[in-house]
Structures are given as C-alpha cells and as structure tokens.
mmCIF file of C-alpha atoms and ligand atoms in Angstrom:
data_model
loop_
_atom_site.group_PDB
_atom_site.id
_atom_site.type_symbol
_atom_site.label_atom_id
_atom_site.label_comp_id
_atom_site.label_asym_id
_atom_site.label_seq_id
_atom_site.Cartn_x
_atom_site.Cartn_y
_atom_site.Cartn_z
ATOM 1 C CA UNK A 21 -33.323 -1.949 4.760
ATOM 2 C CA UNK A 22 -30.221 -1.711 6.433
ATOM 3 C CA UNK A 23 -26.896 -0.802 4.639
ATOM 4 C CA UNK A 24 -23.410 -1.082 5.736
ATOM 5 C CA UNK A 25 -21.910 1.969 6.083
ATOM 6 C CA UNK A 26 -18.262 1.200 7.182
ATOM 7 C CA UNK A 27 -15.587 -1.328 6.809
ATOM 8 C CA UNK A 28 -15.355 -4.510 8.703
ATOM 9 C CA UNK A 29 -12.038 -6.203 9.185
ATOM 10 C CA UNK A 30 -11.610 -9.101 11.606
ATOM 11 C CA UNK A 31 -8.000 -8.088 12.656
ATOM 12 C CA UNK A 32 -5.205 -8.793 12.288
ATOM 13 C CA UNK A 33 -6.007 -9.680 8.438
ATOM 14 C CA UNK A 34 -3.269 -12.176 7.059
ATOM 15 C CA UNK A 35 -2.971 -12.919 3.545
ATOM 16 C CA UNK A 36 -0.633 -15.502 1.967
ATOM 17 C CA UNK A 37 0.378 -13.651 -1.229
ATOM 18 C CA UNK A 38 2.967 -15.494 -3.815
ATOM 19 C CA UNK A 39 5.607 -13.942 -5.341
ATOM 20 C CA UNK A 40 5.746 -13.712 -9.219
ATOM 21 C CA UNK A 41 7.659 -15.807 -10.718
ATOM 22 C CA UNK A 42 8.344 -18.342 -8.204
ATOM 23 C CA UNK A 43 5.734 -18.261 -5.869
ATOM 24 C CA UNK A 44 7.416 -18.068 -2.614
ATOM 25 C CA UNK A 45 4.973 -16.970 -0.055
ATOM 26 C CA UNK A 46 4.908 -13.473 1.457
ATOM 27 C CA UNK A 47 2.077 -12.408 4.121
ATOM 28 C CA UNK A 48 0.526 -9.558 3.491
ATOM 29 C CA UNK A 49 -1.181 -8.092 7.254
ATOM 30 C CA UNK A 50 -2.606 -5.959 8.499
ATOM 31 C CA UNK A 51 -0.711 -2.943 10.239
ATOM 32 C CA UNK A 52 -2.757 -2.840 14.020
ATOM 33 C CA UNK A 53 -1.799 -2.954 17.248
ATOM 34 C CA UNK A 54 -0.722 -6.319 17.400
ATOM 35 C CA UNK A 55 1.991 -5.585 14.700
ATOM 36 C CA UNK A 56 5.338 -5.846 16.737
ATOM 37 C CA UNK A 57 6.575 -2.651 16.586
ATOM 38 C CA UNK A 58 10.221 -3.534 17.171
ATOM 39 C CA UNK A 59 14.050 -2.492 15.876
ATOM 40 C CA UNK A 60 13.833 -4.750 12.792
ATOM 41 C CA UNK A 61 10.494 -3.389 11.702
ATOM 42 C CA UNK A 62 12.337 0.187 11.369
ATOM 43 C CA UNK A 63 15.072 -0.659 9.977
ATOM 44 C CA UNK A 64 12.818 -3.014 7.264
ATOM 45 C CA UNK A 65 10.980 0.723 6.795
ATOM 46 C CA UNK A 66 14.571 2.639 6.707
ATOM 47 C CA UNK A 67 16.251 0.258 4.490
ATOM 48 C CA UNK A 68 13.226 0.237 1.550
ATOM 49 C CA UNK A 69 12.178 3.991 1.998
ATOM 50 C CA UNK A 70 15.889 5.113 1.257
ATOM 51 C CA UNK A 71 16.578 2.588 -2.113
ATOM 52 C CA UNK A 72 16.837 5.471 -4.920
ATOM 53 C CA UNK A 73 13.842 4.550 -6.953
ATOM 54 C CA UNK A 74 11.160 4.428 -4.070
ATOM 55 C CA UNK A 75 12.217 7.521 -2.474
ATOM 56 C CA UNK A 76 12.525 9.711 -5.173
ATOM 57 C CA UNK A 77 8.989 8.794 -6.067
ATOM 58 C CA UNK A 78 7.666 8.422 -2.344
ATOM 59 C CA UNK A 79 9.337 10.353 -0.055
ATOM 60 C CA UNK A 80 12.060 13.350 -1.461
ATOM 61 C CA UNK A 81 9.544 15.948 -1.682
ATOM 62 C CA UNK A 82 7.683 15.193 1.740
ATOM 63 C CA UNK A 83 10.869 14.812 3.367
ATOM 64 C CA UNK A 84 12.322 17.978 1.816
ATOM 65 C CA UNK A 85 15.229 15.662 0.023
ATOM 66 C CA UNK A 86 16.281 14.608 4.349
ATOM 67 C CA UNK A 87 16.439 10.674 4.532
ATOM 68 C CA UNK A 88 13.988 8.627 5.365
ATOM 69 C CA UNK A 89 15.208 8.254 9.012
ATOM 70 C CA UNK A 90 14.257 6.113 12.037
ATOM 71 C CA UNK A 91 12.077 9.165 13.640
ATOM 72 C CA UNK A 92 9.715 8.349 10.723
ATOM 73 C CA UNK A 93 9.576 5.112 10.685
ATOM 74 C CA UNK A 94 8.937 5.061 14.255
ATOM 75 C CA UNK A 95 5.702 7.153 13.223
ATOM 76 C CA UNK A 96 4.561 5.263 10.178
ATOM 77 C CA UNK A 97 4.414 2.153 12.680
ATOM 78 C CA UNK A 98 2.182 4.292 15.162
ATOM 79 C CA UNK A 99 0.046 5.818 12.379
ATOM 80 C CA UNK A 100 -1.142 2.417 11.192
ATOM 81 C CA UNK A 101 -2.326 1.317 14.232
ATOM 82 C CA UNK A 102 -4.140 4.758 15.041
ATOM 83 C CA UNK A 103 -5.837 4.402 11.665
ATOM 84 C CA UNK A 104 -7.178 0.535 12.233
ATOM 85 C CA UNK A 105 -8.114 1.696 15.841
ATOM 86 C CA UNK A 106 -10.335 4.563 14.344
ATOM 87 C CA UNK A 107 -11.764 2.172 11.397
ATOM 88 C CA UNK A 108 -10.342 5.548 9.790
ATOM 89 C CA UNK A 109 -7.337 4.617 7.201
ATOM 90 C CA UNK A 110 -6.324 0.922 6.322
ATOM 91 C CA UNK A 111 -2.149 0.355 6.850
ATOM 92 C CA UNK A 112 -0.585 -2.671 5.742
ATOM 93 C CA UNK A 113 2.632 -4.470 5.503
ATOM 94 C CA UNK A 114 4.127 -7.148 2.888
ATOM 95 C CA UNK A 115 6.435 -9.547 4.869
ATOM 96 C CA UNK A 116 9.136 -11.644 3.184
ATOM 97 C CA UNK A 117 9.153 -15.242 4.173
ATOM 98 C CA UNK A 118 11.849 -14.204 6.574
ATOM 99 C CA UNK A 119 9.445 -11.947 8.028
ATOM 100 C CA UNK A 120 10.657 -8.988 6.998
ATOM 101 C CA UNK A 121 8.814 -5.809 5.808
ATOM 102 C CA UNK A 122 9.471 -5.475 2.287
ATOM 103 C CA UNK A 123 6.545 -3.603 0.973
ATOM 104 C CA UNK A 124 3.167 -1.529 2.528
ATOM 105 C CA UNK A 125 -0.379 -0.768 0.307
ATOM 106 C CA UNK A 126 -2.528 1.251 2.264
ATOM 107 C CA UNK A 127 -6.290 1.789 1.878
ATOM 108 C CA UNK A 128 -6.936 5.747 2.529
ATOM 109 C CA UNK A 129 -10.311 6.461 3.689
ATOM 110 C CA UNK A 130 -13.150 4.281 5.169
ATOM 111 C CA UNK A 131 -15.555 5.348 2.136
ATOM 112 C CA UNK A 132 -17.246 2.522 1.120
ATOM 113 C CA UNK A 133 -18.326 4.015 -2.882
ATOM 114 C CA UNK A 134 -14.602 4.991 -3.192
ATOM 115 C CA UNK A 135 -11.530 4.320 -1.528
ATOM 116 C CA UNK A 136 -7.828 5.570 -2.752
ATOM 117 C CA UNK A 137 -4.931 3.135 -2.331
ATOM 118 C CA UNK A 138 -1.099 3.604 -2.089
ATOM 119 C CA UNK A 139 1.740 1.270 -2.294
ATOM 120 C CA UNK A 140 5.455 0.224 -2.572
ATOM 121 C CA UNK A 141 7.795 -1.871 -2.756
ATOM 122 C CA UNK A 142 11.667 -2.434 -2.453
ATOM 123 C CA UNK A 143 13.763 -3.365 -5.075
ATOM 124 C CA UNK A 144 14.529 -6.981 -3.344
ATOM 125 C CA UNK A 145 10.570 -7.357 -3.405
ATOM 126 C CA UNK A 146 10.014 -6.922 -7.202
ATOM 127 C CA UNK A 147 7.184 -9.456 -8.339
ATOM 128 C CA UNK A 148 5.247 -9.116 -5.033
ATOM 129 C CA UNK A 149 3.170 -5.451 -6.041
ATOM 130 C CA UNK A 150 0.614 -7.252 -8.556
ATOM 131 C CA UNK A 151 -0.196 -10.380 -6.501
ATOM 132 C CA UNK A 152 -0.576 -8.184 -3.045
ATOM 133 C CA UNK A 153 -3.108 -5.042 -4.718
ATOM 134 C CA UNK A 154 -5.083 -8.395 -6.042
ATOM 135 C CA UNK A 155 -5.378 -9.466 -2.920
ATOM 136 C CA UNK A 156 -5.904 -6.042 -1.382
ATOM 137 C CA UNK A 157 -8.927 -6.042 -3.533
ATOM 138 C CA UNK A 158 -10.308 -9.185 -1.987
ATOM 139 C CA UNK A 159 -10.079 -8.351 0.964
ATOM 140 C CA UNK A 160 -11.223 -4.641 0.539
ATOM 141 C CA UNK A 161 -14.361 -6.215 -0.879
ATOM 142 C CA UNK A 162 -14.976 -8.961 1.621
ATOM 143 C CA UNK A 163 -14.858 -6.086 4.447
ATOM 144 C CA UNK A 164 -17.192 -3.526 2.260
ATOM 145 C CA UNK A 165 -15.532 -1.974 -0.231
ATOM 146 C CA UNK A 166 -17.654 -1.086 -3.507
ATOM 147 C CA UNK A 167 -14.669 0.812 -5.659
ATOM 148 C CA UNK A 168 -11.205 1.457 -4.964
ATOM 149 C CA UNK A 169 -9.233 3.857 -7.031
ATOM 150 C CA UNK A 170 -5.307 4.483 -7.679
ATOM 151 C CA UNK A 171 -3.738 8.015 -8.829
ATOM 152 C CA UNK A 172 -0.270 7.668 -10.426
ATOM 153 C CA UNK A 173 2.223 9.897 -11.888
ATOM 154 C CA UNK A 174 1.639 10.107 -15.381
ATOM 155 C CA UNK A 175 5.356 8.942 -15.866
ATOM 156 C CA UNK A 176 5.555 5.984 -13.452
ATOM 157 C CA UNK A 177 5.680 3.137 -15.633
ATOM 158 C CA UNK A 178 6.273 0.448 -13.063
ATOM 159 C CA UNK A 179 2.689 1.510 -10.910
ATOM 160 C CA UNK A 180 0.496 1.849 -14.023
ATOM 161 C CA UNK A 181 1.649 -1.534 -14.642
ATOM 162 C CA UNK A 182 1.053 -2.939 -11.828
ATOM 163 C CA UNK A 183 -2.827 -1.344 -11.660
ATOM 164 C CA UNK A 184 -3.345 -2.444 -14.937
ATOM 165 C CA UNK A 185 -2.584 -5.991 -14.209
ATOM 166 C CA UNK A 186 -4.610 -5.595 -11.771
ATOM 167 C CA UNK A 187 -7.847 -5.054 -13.617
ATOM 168 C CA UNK A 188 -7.990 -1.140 -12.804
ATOM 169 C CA UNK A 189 -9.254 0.985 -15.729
ATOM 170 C CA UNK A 190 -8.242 4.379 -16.581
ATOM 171 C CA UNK A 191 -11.113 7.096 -15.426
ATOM 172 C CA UNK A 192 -9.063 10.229 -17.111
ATOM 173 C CA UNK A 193 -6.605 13.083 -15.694
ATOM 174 C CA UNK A 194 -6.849 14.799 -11.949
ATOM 175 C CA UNK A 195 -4.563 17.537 -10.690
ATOM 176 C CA UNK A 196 -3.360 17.618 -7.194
ATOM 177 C CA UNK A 197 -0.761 19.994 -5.982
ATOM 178 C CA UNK A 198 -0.917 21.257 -9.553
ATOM 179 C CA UNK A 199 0.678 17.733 -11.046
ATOM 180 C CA UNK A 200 -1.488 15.845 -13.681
ATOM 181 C CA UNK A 201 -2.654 12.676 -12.050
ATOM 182 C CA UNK A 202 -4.000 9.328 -13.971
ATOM 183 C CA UNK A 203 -7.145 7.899 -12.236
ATOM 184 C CA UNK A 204 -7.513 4.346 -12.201
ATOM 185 C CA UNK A 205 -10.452 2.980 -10.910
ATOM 186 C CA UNK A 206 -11.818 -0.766 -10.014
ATOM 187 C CA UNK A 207 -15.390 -1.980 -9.068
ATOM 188 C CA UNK A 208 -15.290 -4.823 -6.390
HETATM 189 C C1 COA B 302 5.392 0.651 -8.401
HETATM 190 C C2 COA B 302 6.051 -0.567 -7.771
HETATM 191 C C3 COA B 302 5.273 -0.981 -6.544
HETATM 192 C C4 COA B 302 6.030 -1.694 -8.813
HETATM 193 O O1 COA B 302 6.728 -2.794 -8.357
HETATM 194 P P1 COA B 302 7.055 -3.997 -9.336
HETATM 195 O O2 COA B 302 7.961 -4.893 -8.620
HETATM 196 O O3 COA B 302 7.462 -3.467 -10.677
HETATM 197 O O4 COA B 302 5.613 -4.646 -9.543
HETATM 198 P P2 COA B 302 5.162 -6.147 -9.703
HETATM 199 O O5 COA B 302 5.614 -6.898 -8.535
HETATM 200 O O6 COA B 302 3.725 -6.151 -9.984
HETATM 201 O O7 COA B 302 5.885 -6.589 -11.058
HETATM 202 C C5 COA B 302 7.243 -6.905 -11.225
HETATM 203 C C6 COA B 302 7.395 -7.734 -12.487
HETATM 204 O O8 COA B 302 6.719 -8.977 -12.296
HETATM 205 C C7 COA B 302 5.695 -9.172 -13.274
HETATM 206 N N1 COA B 302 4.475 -9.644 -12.579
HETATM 207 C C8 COA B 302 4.169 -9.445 -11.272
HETATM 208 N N2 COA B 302 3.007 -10.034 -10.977
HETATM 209 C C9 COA B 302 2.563 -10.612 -12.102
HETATM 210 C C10 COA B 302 1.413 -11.365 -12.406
HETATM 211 N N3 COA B 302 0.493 -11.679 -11.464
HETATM 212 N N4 COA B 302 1.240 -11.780 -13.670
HETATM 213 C C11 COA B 302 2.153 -11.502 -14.590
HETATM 214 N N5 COA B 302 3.284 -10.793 -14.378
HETATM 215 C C12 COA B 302 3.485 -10.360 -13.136
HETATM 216 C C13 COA B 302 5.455 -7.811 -13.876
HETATM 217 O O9 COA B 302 5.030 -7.918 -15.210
HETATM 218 C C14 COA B 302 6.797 -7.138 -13.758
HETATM 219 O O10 COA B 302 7.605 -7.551 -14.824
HETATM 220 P P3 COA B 302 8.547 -6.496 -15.601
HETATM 221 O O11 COA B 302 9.481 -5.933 -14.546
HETATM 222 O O12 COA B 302 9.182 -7.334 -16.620
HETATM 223 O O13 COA B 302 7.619 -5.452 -16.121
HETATM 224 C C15 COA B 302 7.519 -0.279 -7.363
HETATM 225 O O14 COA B 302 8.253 0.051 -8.507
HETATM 226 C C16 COA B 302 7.626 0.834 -6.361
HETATM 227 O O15 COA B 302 7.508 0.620 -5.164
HETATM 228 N N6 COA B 302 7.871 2.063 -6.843
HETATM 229 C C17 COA B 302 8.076 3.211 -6.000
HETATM 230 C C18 COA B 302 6.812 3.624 -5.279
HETATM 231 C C19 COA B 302 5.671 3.917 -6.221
HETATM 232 O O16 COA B 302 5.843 4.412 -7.310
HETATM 233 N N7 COA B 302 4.461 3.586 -5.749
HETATM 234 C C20 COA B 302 3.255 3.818 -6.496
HETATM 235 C C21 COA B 302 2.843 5.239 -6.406
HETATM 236 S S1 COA B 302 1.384 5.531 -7.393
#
C-alpha cells in the first residue's frame, strides 16, 4: 500500500473567497513564481504590515520596533515562491477585487499529520479572515493535509475568533519563546 507522503498542489491555486457580510469576491492564490512580483505588490505588503494593530501583533518584535519597509517586502515575495518551489512551506495571498493584496495565510511545513498556519489581515479587509482559513482548509485537504493547527496569543481576541469559526478546537497551552500559546487544532 502506497501512502502519500507530501502535498500536492496544482499551481497556481485560485480560490474565489466572499467577503462577510456582502459577499464581494476576493481570490485567495497561491504565492509561486507566477505571482507578479511588482511595485504594487510591495506597497499592498508595506501598507497592511505597518496599520497599528497588525504590526504590533506581527511584526514589532521581529523587526525590533523598525517599519515594515520595502526591503522586506521585497523578501516575503521571494520567500513564497522558494517555499512552493521546494514543496517546503505554503505562502499565500488574499486579493481584493481590485487585485490588491490585502491579506496572506500561510501553511508552515509540508507535514501531512500536522501542519501550523499563520495569517492576517488589514483593517480595510475585515470580514475576509474566516471565509479564506475555510477555504485554506479545503484546499489543504484536497492536496493532503490530515490536521492543521493554529497557535495564538492567549490575548488576541480577533484570531481565536476567527479559528473558532472556523471549526478549530482548543488542544490546551504551549510555550514558545517563553509566551503561553493556545493550540487550536482541526482534522481535515
Ligand atoms: C486576526 C485577524 C486576521 C482577524 O481578522 P477579522 O477581520 O477580525 O476576521 P474575520 O474576517 O473572520 O471577521 C470579521 C468580522 O466578520 C464576522 N465574520 C467573518 N466571517 C464570518 C462568517 N463566515 N460567519 C459569521 N461571521 C463572520 C466576524 O464575526 C467578525 O465580526 P466582529 O468584528 O463583529 O467580531 C486580524 O485581526 C489580524 O490580521 N490581526 C493581526 C494579525 C494576527 O493577529 N494574526 C493572527 C496571529 S495568530
């Protein structure tokens, strides 16, 4: 018996995902090669990554409080790509229906029995986070995925509701870098 041991994504993956509550239709795709990487897409990255809320829980204590600046967005765009290339780390981008990047989940390891995920969104997004993990999830599972799991700050309010509505269930407490993590995890 033969059993798969890695994910399989035909690429680029494209999702239609609708915005709650009006259902205007965002894409969320697949970070690869054949992502443009042009000016817009950084500044998309620049713009979100530096809104208060999402950098002082994403970035202010990798960046060492420095702004999220176009050096780094320039790498984020080559990192996805490397990781899809590699079948190594999953990247992808929520686009507006203007196009525009507006939000990124990520899928962090290839391991089939249990996968972590990361996301965010900007302020202008809000009502896209729930619709796009579900849809992560779909597509997780159609290329391989068993579990997935989500570790979140036991004060983040916003992300525990969004992996709750998304059918994630609380597996207990981990500490990383000495901070008190909650576990969420989902079977697929
Ligand atoms: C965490 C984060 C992604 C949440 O974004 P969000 O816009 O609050 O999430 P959603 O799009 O799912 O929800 C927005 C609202 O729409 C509602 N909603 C969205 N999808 C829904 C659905 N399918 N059904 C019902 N309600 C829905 C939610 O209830 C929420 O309403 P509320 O603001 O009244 O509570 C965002 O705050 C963020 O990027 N934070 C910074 C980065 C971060 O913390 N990332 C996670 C690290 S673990």
């Amino acid at each position: 018996m033969s059993m798969q041991n890695s994910p399989q994504f035909n690429l680029p993956v494209q999702h239609i995902v609708l915005r709650f509550p009006d259902n205007q239709p965002y894409q969320l795709r697949s970070l690869d090669a054949s992502f443009p990487n042009t000016a817009a897409a950084r500044q998309d990255l620049i713009a979100a990554s530096n809104e208060p809320f999402l950098y002082d829980r994403i970035f202010r204590e990798r960046l060492k409080g420095k702004p999220y600046d176009e050096e780094r967005a320039a790498y984020f765009l080559g990192w996805g790509p490397e990781g899809w290339k590699n079948n190594a780390w999953f990247v992808f981008v929520v686009l507006n229906p203007e196009g525009r990047i507006v939000a990124t989940i990520d899928i962090k390891s290839n391991q089939l029995n249990g996968a972590e995920i990361g996301y965010w969104c900007s302020e202008q997004a809000s009502g896209i986070m729930t619709n796009t993990v579900l849809a992560l999830c779909d597509i997780a599972r159609e290329a391989g995925f068993r579990h997935l799991y989500a570790r979140i700050a036991p004060d983040n309010a916003r992300s525990i509701g969004v992996i709750t509505r998304s059918k994630f269930t609380p597996a207990g407490t981990e500490i990383r870098n000495g901070r008190n993590l909650l576990r969420f995890n989902k079977i697929l």
